[in-house]
PDB file of C-alpha atoms and ligand atoms in Angstrom:
ATOM      1  CA  MET A  12     147.841 393.523  75.912  1.00  0.00           C
ATOM      2  CA  LYS A  13     147.509 391.093  78.788  1.00  0.00           C
ATOM      3  CA  PHE A  14     150.556 388.902  79.506  1.00  0.00           C
ATOM      4  CA  LEU A  15     150.580 385.271  80.575  1.00  0.00           C
ATOM      5  CA  LEU A  16     153.477 384.333  82.844  1.00  0.00           C
ATOM      6  CA  VAL A  17     153.782 380.606  83.481  1.00  0.00           C
ATOM      7  CA  THR A  18     156.559 379.589  85.805  1.00  0.00           C
ATOM      8  CA  ASP A  19     157.844 376.443  87.409  1.00  0.00           C
ATOM      9  CA  LEU A  20     158.449 376.792  91.159  1.00  0.00           C
ATOM     10  CA  ASP A  21     161.362 374.693  92.493  1.00  0.00           C
ATOM     11  CA  ASN A  22     164.690 376.001  91.230  1.00  0.00           C
ATOM     12  CA  THR A  23     162.947 378.493  88.942  1.00  0.00           C
ATOM     13  CA  LEU A  24     160.737 380.992  90.798  1.00  0.00           C
ATOM     14  CA  VAL A  25     162.061 379.628  94.087  1.00  0.00           C
ATOM     15  CA  GLY A  26     165.700 378.807  94.840  1.00  0.00           C
ATOM     16  CA  ASP A  27     167.289 382.228  95.277  1.00  0.00           C
ATOM     17  CA  ASP A  28     165.319 384.052  97.995  1.00  0.00           C
ATOM     18  CA  ALA A  29     166.617 387.542  97.206  1.00  0.00           C
ATOM     19  CA  ALA A  30     165.737 387.159  93.507  1.00  0.00           C
ATOM     20  CA  THR A  31     162.285 385.723  94.342  1.00  0.00           C
ATOM     21  CA  LEU A  32     161.578 388.717  96.536  1.00  0.00           C
ATOM     22  CA  ALA A  33     162.714 391.200  93.889  1.00  0.00           C
ATOM     23  CA  LEU A  34     160.609 389.523  91.201  1.00  0.00           C
ATOM     24  CA  ASN A  35     157.571 389.314  93.498  1.00  0.00           C
ATOM     25  CA  GLN A  36     157.753 393.038  94.144  1.00  0.00           C
ATOM     26  CA  ARG A  37     158.040 393.764  90.448  1.00  0.00           C
ATOM     27  CA  LEU A  38     155.097 391.491  89.612  1.00  0.00           C
ATOM     28  CA  GLN A  39     153.032 392.906  92.440  1.00  0.00           C
ATOM     29  CA  SER A  40     153.416 396.436  91.097  1.00  0.00           C
ATOM     30  CA  GLU A  41     152.107 395.347  87.662  1.00  0.00           C
ATOM     31  CA  ARG A  42     149.720 392.674  88.899  1.00  0.00           C
ATOM     32  CA  SER A  43     146.740 393.736  86.760  1.00  0.00           C
ATOM     33  CA  GLN A  44     148.773 393.468  83.561  1.00  0.00           C
ATOM     34  CA  PHE A  45     149.243 389.732  83.555  1.00  0.00           C
ATOM     35  CA  CYS A  46     147.796 386.397  84.386  1.00  0.00           C
ATOM     36  CA  LEU A  47     150.098 384.469  86.745  1.00  0.00           C
ATOM     37  CA  VAL A  48     150.287 380.688  86.522  1.00  0.00           C
ATOM     38  CA  TYR A  49     152.479 378.352  88.557  1.00  0.00           C
ATOM     39  CA  ALA A  50     153.279 375.075  86.806  1.00  0.00           C
ATOM     40  CA  THR A  51     154.833 372.553  89.147  1.00  0.00           C
ATOM     41  CA  GLY A  52     155.393 368.862  89.726  1.00  0.00           C
ATOM     42  CA  ARG A  53     154.233 369.331  93.297  1.00  0.00           C
ATOM     43  CA  SER A  54     150.806 368.362  94.527  1.00  0.00           C
ATOM     44  CA  TYR A  55     148.225 371.032  95.279  1.00  0.00           C
ATOM     45  CA  ALA A  56     148.798 370.742  99.056  1.00  0.00           C
ATOM     46  CA  SER A  57     152.558 370.889  98.819  1.00  0.00           C
ATOM     47  CA  THR A  58     152.339 373.911  96.480  1.00  0.00           C
ATOM     48  CA  ARG A  59     150.148 375.766  98.954  1.00  0.00           C
ATOM     49  CA  GLU A  60     152.753 375.102 101.645  1.00  0.00           C
ATOM     50  CA  LEU A  61     155.530 376.475  99.450  1.00  0.00           C
ATOM     51  CA  ILE A  62     153.485 379.571  98.554  1.00  0.00           C
ATOM     52  CA  ALA A  63     152.988 380.283 102.254  1.00  0.00           C
ATOM     53  CA  GLN A  64     156.574 379.481 103.213  1.00  0.00           C
ATOM     54  CA  LYS A  65     158.158 381.657 100.515  1.00  0.00           C
ATOM     55  CA  GLN A  66     155.409 384.283 100.560  1.00  0.00           C
ATOM     56  CA  LEU A  67     154.783 383.942  96.852  1.00  0.00           C
ATOM     57  CA  LEU A  68     152.031 385.879  95.107  1.00  0.00           C
ATOM     58  CA  LEU A  69     148.798 383.964  94.792  1.00  0.00           C
ATOM     59  CA  PRO A  70     148.556 382.721  91.204  1.00  0.00           C
ATOM     60  CA  ASP A  71     145.489 383.064  88.999  1.00  0.00           C
ATOM     61  CA  TYR A  72     145.847 379.393  88.079  1.00  0.00           C
ATOM     62  CA  LEU A  73     147.885 376.531  89.417  1.00  0.00           C
ATOM     63  CA  ILE A  74     149.028 373.711  87.167  1.00  0.00           C
ATOM     64  CA  ALA A  75     149.905 371.021  89.720  1.00  0.00           C
ATOM     65  CA  GLY A  76     151.249 367.466  89.509  1.00  0.00           C
ATOM     66  CA  VAL A  77     153.076 368.055  86.186  1.00  0.00           C
ATOM     67  CA  GLY A  78     149.881 369.181  84.457  1.00  0.00           C
ATOM     68  CA  SER A  79     147.694 366.439  85.881  1.00  0.00           C
ATOM     69  CA  GLU A  80     145.575 369.010  87.705  1.00  0.00           C
ATOM     70  CA  ILE A  81     144.609 372.644  87.088  1.00  0.00           C
ATOM     71  CA  TYR A  82     143.206 374.785  89.898  1.00  0.00           C
ATOM     72  CA  GLN A  83     141.608 378.202  89.796  1.00  0.00           C
ATOM     73  CA  ASP A  84     141.639 379.482  93.337  1.00  0.00           C
ATOM     74  CA  ASP A  85     140.975 376.257  95.251  1.00  0.00           C
ATOM     75  CA  THR A  86     138.793 374.623  92.657  1.00  0.00           C
ATOM     76  CA  LEU A  87     139.867 371.753  90.462  1.00  0.00           C
ATOM     77  CA  ASP A  88     139.155 372.372  86.768  1.00  0.00           C
ATOM     78  CA  LEU A  89     136.736 369.569  85.963  1.00  0.00           C
ATOM     79  CA  ASP A  90     136.852 370.137  82.192  1.00  0.00           C
ATOM     80  CA  TRP A  91     140.574 369.458  82.267  1.00  0.00           C
ATOM     81  CA  ALA A  92     140.036 366.433  84.523  1.00  0.00           C
ATOM     82  CA  THR A  93     137.441 365.044  82.104  1.00  0.00           C
ATOM     83  CA  HIS A  94     139.774 365.667  79.175  1.00  0.00           C
ATOM     84  CA  LEU A  95     142.578 363.711  80.898  1.00  0.00           C
ATOM     85  CA  SER A  96     140.288 360.856  81.880  1.00  0.00           C
ATOM     86  CA  HIS A  97     139.672 359.754  78.262  1.00  0.00           C
ATOM     87  CA  ASN A  98     141.798 356.776  77.428  1.00  0.00           C
ATOM     88  CA  TRP A  99     143.477 356.730  80.839  1.00  0.00           C
ATOM     89  CA  ASP A 100     143.553 353.391  82.630  1.00  0.00           C
ATOM     90  CA  LYS A 101     145.560 354.005  85.783  1.00  0.00           C
ATOM     91  CA  LEU A 102     145.019 350.541  87.205  1.00  0.00           C
ATOM     92  CA  ALA A 103     146.305 348.776  84.102  1.00  0.00           C
ATOM     93  CA  LEU A 104     149.297 351.136  83.943  1.00  0.00           C
ATOM     94  CA  ALA A 105     150.066 350.500  87.619  1.00  0.00           C
ATOM     95  CA  SER A 106     150.180 346.775  87.039  1.00  0.00           C
ATOM     96  CA  ILE A 107     152.692 347.269  84.207  1.00  0.00           C
ATOM     97  CA  ALA A 108     154.831 349.622  86.323  1.00  0.00           C
ATOM     98  CA  GLN A 109     154.813 347.025  89.098  1.00  0.00           C
ATOM     99  CA  GLN A 110     156.754 344.676  86.850  1.00  0.00           C
ATOM    100  CA  PHE A 111     159.735 347.041  87.029  1.00  0.00           C
ATOM    101  CA  SER A 112     161.557 346.446  90.304  1.00  0.00           C
ATOM    102  CA  GLN A 113     163.743 349.520  89.712  1.00  0.00           C
ATOM    103  CA  LEU A 114     160.703 351.780  90.071  1.00  0.00           C
ATOM    104  CA  GLU A 115     160.100 352.880  93.637  1.00  0.00           C
ATOM    105  CA  LEU A 116     156.728 354.470  94.289  1.00  0.00           C
ATOM    106  CA  GLN A 117     156.889 358.061  95.595  1.00  0.00           C
ATOM    107  CA  SER A 118     154.867 359.068  98.642  1.00  0.00           C
ATOM    108  CA  PRO A 119     151.056 358.673  98.458  1.00  0.00           C
ATOM    109  CA  LEU A 120     150.860 362.484  98.720  1.00  0.00           C
ATOM    110  CA  GLU A 121     152.464 362.748  95.270  1.00  0.00           C
ATOM    111  CA  GLN A 122     149.936 360.440  93.585  1.00  0.00           C
ATOM    112  CA  ASN A 123     146.611 361.629  92.204  1.00  0.00           C
ATOM    113  CA  PRO A 124     143.975 360.111  89.899  1.00  0.00           C
ATOM    114  CA  TRP A 125     145.897 361.351  86.800  1.00  0.00           C
ATOM    115  CA  LYS A 126     149.489 360.952  87.971  1.00  0.00           C
ATOM    116  CA  MET A 127     151.614 358.068  89.143  1.00  0.00           C
ATOM    117  CA  SER A 128     155.081 359.005  90.341  1.00  0.00           C
ATOM    118  CA  PHE A 129     158.132 356.886  91.057  1.00  0.00           C
ATOM    119  CA  PHE A 130     161.832 357.250  91.749  1.00  0.00           C
ATOM    120  CA  LEU A 131     164.205 355.671  89.265  1.00  0.00           C
ATOM    121  CA  GLU A 132     167.741 355.766  90.558  1.00  0.00           C
ATOM    122  CA  GLU A 133     170.016 354.431  87.844  1.00  0.00           C
ATOM    123  CA  THR A 134     172.759 355.757  85.603  1.00  0.00           C
ATOM    124  CA  PRO A 135     171.352 357.824  82.692  1.00  0.00           C
ATOM    125  CA  THR A 136     171.990 355.007  80.204  1.00  0.00           C
ATOM    126  CA  VAL A 137     170.290 352.340  82.304  1.00  0.00           C
ATOM    127  CA  ALA A 138     167.417 354.715  83.122  1.00  0.00           C
ATOM    128  CA  ALA A 139     166.897 355.408  79.405  1.00  0.00           C
ATOM    129  CA  GLU A 140     166.724 351.652  78.721  1.00  0.00           C
ATOM    130  CA  ILE A 141     164.206 351.072  81.481  1.00  0.00           C
ATOM    131  CA  ILE A 142     162.050 353.972  80.279  1.00  0.00           C
ATOM    132  CA  GLY A 143     162.179 352.568  76.739  1.00  0.00           C
ATOM    133  CA  ASP A 144     161.051 349.135  78.011  1.00  0.00           C
ATOM    134  CA  LEU A 145     158.290 350.651  80.091  1.00  0.00           C
ATOM    135  CA  GLN A 146     157.005 352.719  77.168  1.00  0.00           C
ATOM    136  CA  GLN A 147     157.088 349.650  74.947  1.00  0.00           C
ATOM    137  CA  LYS A 148     155.140 347.523  77.435  1.00  0.00           C
ATOM    138  CA  ILE A 149     152.550 350.271  77.771  1.00  0.00           C
ATOM    139  CA  SER A 150     152.099 350.522  73.999  1.00  0.00           C
ATOM    140  CA  ALA A 151     152.062 346.729  73.553  1.00  0.00           C
ATOM    141  CA  ALA A 152     149.193 346.552  76.060  1.00  0.00           C
ATOM    142  CA  GLY A 153     147.265 349.047  73.919  1.00  0.00           C
ATOM    143  CA  LEU A 154     147.397 351.681  76.653  1.00  0.00           C
ATOM    144  CA  ALA A 155     148.028 355.401  76.294  1.00  0.00           C
ATOM    145  CA  ALA A 156     150.346 357.273  78.664  1.00  0.00           C
ATOM    146  CA  GLN A 157     153.401 359.463  78.648  1.00  0.00           C
ATOM    147  CA  ILE A 158     156.489 359.117  80.764  1.00  0.00           C
ATOM    148  CA  VAL A 159     158.200 362.257  82.053  1.00  0.00           C
ATOM    149  CA  PHE A 160     161.662 361.858  83.585  1.00  0.00           C
ATOM    150  CA  SER A 161     163.235 364.696  85.570  1.00  0.00           C
ATOM    151  CA  SER A 162     166.376 365.346  87.589  1.00  0.00           C
ATOM    152  CA  ASN A 163     167.620 361.889  86.658  1.00  0.00           C
ATOM    153  CA  LEU A 164     165.395 360.587  89.453  1.00  0.00           C
ATOM    154  CA  ASP A 165     161.677 361.385  89.183  1.00  0.00           C
ATOM    155  CA  LEU A 166     159.565 359.355  86.807  1.00  0.00           C
ATOM    156  CA  ASP A 167     155.963 360.423  86.241  1.00  0.00           C
ATOM    157  CA  ILE A 168     153.373 358.458  84.312  1.00  0.00           C
ATOM    158  CA  LEU A 169     150.666 360.781  83.004  1.00  0.00           C
ATOM    159  CA  PRO A 170     147.753 360.725  80.552  1.00  0.00           C
ATOM    160  CA  GLN A 171     148.981 361.328  77.007  1.00  0.00           C
ATOM    161  CA  THR A 172     147.053 364.603  76.866  1.00  0.00           C
ATOM    162  CA  SER A 173     148.517 365.858  80.138  1.00  0.00           C
ATOM    163  CA  ASN A 174     151.850 367.554  81.040  1.00  0.00           C
ATOM    164  CA  LYS A 175     152.676 371.163  81.921  1.00  0.00           C
ATOM    165  CA  GLY A 176     152.846 372.262  78.291  1.00  0.00           C
ATOM    166  CA  ASN A 177     149.431 370.975  77.266  1.00  0.00           C
ATOM    167  CA  ALA A 178     147.930 372.440  80.430  1.00  0.00           C
ATOM    168  CA  LEU A 179     149.360 375.883  79.750  1.00  0.00           C
ATOM    169  CA  THR A 180     148.147 375.847  76.137  1.00  0.00           C
ATOM    170  CA  TYR A 181     144.667 374.942  77.414  1.00  0.00           C
ATOM    171  CA  LEU A 182     144.774 378.057  79.647  1.00  0.00           C
ATOM    172  CA  GLN A 183     146.344 380.236  76.937  1.00  0.00           C
ATOM    173  CA  LYS A 184     143.497 379.362  74.545  1.00  0.00           C
ATOM    174  CA  ARG A 185     140.834 379.811  77.164  1.00  0.00           C
ATOM    175  CA  LEU A 186     142.216 383.223  78.129  1.00  0.00           C
ATOM    176  CA  GLN A 187     142.870 384.094  74.470  1.00  0.00           C
ATOM    177  CA  ILE A 188     146.388 385.295  75.162  1.00  0.00           C
ATOM    178  CA  HIS A 189     148.734 385.599  72.217  1.00  0.00           C
ATOM    179  CA  PRO A 190     151.871 383.353  72.055  1.00  0.00           C
ATOM    180  CA  GLU A 191     154.089 386.448  71.997  1.00  0.00           C
ATOM    181  CA  ALA A 192     152.540 387.564  75.262  1.00  0.00           C
ATOM    182  CA  THR A 193     153.055 384.140  76.842  1.00  0.00           C
ATOM    183  CA  LEU A 194     156.286 383.465  78.726  1.00  0.00           C
ATOM    184  CA  VAL A 195     157.140 380.084  80.223  1.00  0.00           C
ATOM    185  CA  CYS A 196     160.037 379.546  82.654  1.00  0.00           C
ATOM    186  CA  GLY A 197     161.699 376.376  83.864  1.00  0.00           C
ATOM    187  CA  ASP A 198     164.818 374.456  84.845  1.00  0.00           C
ATOM    188  CA  SER A 199     164.246 370.712  84.440  1.00  0.00           C
ATOM    189  CA  GLY A 200     162.856 367.800  82.458  1.00  0.00           C
ATOM    190  CA  ASN A 201     159.223 368.228  83.422  1.00  0.00           C
ATOM    191  CA  ASP A 202     159.391 371.776  81.982  1.00  0.00           C
ATOM    192  CA  ILE A 203     160.405 370.653  78.476  1.00  0.00           C
ATOM    193  CA  SER A 204     156.779 370.283  77.363  1.00  0.00           C
ATOM    194  CA  MET A 205     156.243 373.992  78.164  1.00  0.00           C
ATOM    195  CA  PHE A 206     159.077 375.012  75.855  1.00  0.00           C
ATOM    196  CA  GLU A 207     157.492 372.940  73.087  1.00  0.00           C
ATOM    197  CA  GLN A 208     154.372 375.134  73.038  1.00  0.00           C
ATOM    198  CA  ASP A 209     153.684 378.226  70.980  1.00  0.00           C
ATOM    199  CA  ALA A 210     155.144 380.621  73.549  1.00  0.00           C
ATOM    200  CA  ARG A 211     158.321 382.431  74.544  1.00  0.00           C
ATOM    201  CA  GLY A 212     160.517 380.567  77.005  1.00  0.00           C
ATOM    202  CA  VAL A 213     163.230 381.293  79.557  1.00  0.00           C
ATOM    203  CA  ILE A 214     165.633 378.582  80.599  1.00  0.00           C
ATOM    204  CA  VAL A 215     167.228 379.685  83.857  1.00  0.00           C
ATOM    205  CA  ALA A 216     171.027 379.544  84.248  1.00  0.00           C
ATOM    206  CA  ASN A 217     170.833 376.672  86.748  1.00  0.00           C
ATOM    207  CA  ALA A 218     168.879 374.426  84.338  1.00  0.00           C
ATOM    208  CA  LEU A 219     169.589 370.692  84.539  1.00  0.00           C
ATOM    209  CA  SER A 220     171.348 368.740  81.802  1.00  0.00           C
ATOM    210  CA  GLU A 221     168.130 367.154  80.439  1.00  0.00           C
ATOM    211  CA  LEU A 222     166.721 370.625  79.649  1.00  0.00           C
ATOM    212  CA  LEU A 223     170.053 371.952  78.359  1.00  0.00           C
ATOM    213  CA  GLU A 224     170.256 368.944  76.060  1.00  0.00           C
ATOM    214  CA  TRP A 225     166.758 369.689  74.761  1.00  0.00           C
ATOM    215  CA  TYR A 226     167.714 373.355  74.258  1.00  0.00           C
ATOM    216  CA  ARG A 227     170.815 372.384  72.257  1.00  0.00           C
ATOM    217  CA  GLN A 228     168.736 370.198  69.977  1.00  0.00           C
ATOM    218  CA  CYS A 229     165.414 372.046  69.736  1.00  0.00           C
ATOM    219  CA  GLY A 230     165.954 375.592  71.019  1.00  0.00           C
ATOM    220  CA  SER A 231     164.881 378.447  68.728  1.00  0.00           C
ATOM    221  CA  GLN A 232     164.667 382.235  68.783  1.00  0.00           C
ATOM    222  CA  ASN A 233     161.618 381.776  71.003  1.00  0.00           C
ATOM    223  CA  HIS A 234     163.885 380.472  73.767  1.00  0.00           C
ATOM    224  CA  TYR A 235     166.215 382.502  75.907  1.00  0.00           C
ATOM    225  CA  PHE A 236     168.951 380.938  78.008  1.00  0.00           C
ATOM    226  CA  ALA A 237     169.384 383.309  80.960  1.00  0.00           C
ATOM    227  CA  SER A 238     172.684 384.101  82.596  1.00  0.00           C
ATOM    228  CA  SER A 239     171.077 384.463  86.036  1.00  0.00           C
ATOM    229  CA  LYS A 240     169.748 381.576  88.048  1.00  0.00           C
ATOM    230  CA  CYS A 241     166.177 381.065  89.301  1.00  0.00           C
ATOM    231  CA  ALA A 242     163.960 384.176  89.588  1.00  0.00           C
ATOM    232  CA  GLY A 243     166.802 386.392  88.332  1.00  0.00           C
ATOM    233  CA  GLY A 244     166.615 384.460  85.062  1.00  0.00           C
ATOM    234  CA  ILE A 245     162.848 385.004  84.850  1.00  0.00           C
ATOM    235  CA  MET A 246     163.397 388.746  85.217  1.00  0.00           C
ATOM    236  CA  GLU A 247     166.012 388.678  82.474  1.00  0.00           C
ATOM    237  CA  GLY A 248     163.591 386.862  80.182  1.00  0.00           C
ATOM    238  CA  MET A 249     160.794 389.350  80.848  1.00  0.00           C
ATOM    239  CA  GLN A 250     163.209 392.128  79.949  1.00  0.00           C
ATOM    240  CA  TYR A 251     164.453 390.281  76.854  1.00  0.00           C
ATOM    241  CA  PHE A 252     161.059 389.385  75.368  1.00  0.00           C
ATOM    242  CA  TRP A 253     158.758 392.052  76.747  1.00  0.00           C
ATOM    243  CA  GLY A 254     161.089 394.946  77.543  1.00  0.00           C
ATOM    244  CA  TRP A 255     159.926 394.889  81.179  1.00  0.00           C
TER     245      TRP A 255
HETATM  246  C1  GLC B  14     157.885 367.074  91.960  1.00  0.00           C
HETATM  247  C2  GLC B  14     156.794 366.103  92.398  1.00  0.00           C
HETATM  248  C3  GLC B  14     157.128 364.687  92.033  1.00  0.00           C
HETATM  249  C4  GLC B  14     157.492 364.600  90.551  1.00  0.00           C
HETATM  250  C5  GLC B  14     158.602 365.592  90.232  1.00  0.00           C
HETATM  251  C6  GLC B  14     158.997 365.605  88.764  1.00  0.00           C
HETATM  252  O1  GLC B  14     159.029 366.879  92.709  1.00  0.00           O
HETATM  253  O2  GLC B  14     156.623 366.224  93.791  1.00  0.00           O
HETATM  254  O3  GLC B  14     156.043 363.840  92.287  1.00  0.00           O
HETATM  255  O4  GLC B  14     157.896 363.308  90.221  1.00  0.00           O
HETATM  256  O5  GLC B  14     158.176 366.900  90.577  1.00  0.00           O
HETATM  257  O6  GLC B  14     157.939 365.909  87.913  1.00  0.00           O
HETATM  258 MG1   MG B  15     161.979 372.983  88.768  1.00  0.00          MG
END
């Protein structure tokens, strides 16, 4: 059986250098047995920098920009791009977002044709209200989009069909890998959509409150809350679900 390992990067695969190194060595020795996918909020360019800096294995696929882009080697998956482009009016969504003075646009490097990213620095209650208002304005305008909020700071506006979870399911189906052989790993809000898919999931010990809250409410026997942080947690999950 071929395995599909889909992992977030910041504070999941990366964050504890010794554990990253140990996991990399383990993965390297069994490289032909699995398909390796990185699923990150980072842009393609910033992911490549991190891969070089931390000497990560080269993935088979890269889900970048919170699922707004999929790359195989250095090539953008145009089928996925076409899929996301249906019903996606970035200009109209930008003009709605502009009405919210609390939203501060992230760097141009973090924007792409299928992702608009902002900072929203408010208390959790105020942030939740603003997100509710934004979602309502989007729906009232007859537009389709999803809002992903992470780390109590990062707010992404994405096509409704996007996100890390939908992107990984697209790859899982294409590669015809069974849900039991699929393991997803993450630590924060933009990883929640991965845990909602038909797959096994590891929540690393250092997970943020938004993911822990989701786990309390929606976690099942398909989800494992690791006692080790970052890559150590991934290794625990591989042992727990796959006996690796
Ligand atoms: C990464 C991206 C940023 C995004 C955040 C949460 O930090 O660089 O644009 O908002 O992930 O998804
Ligand atoms: Mg992360």
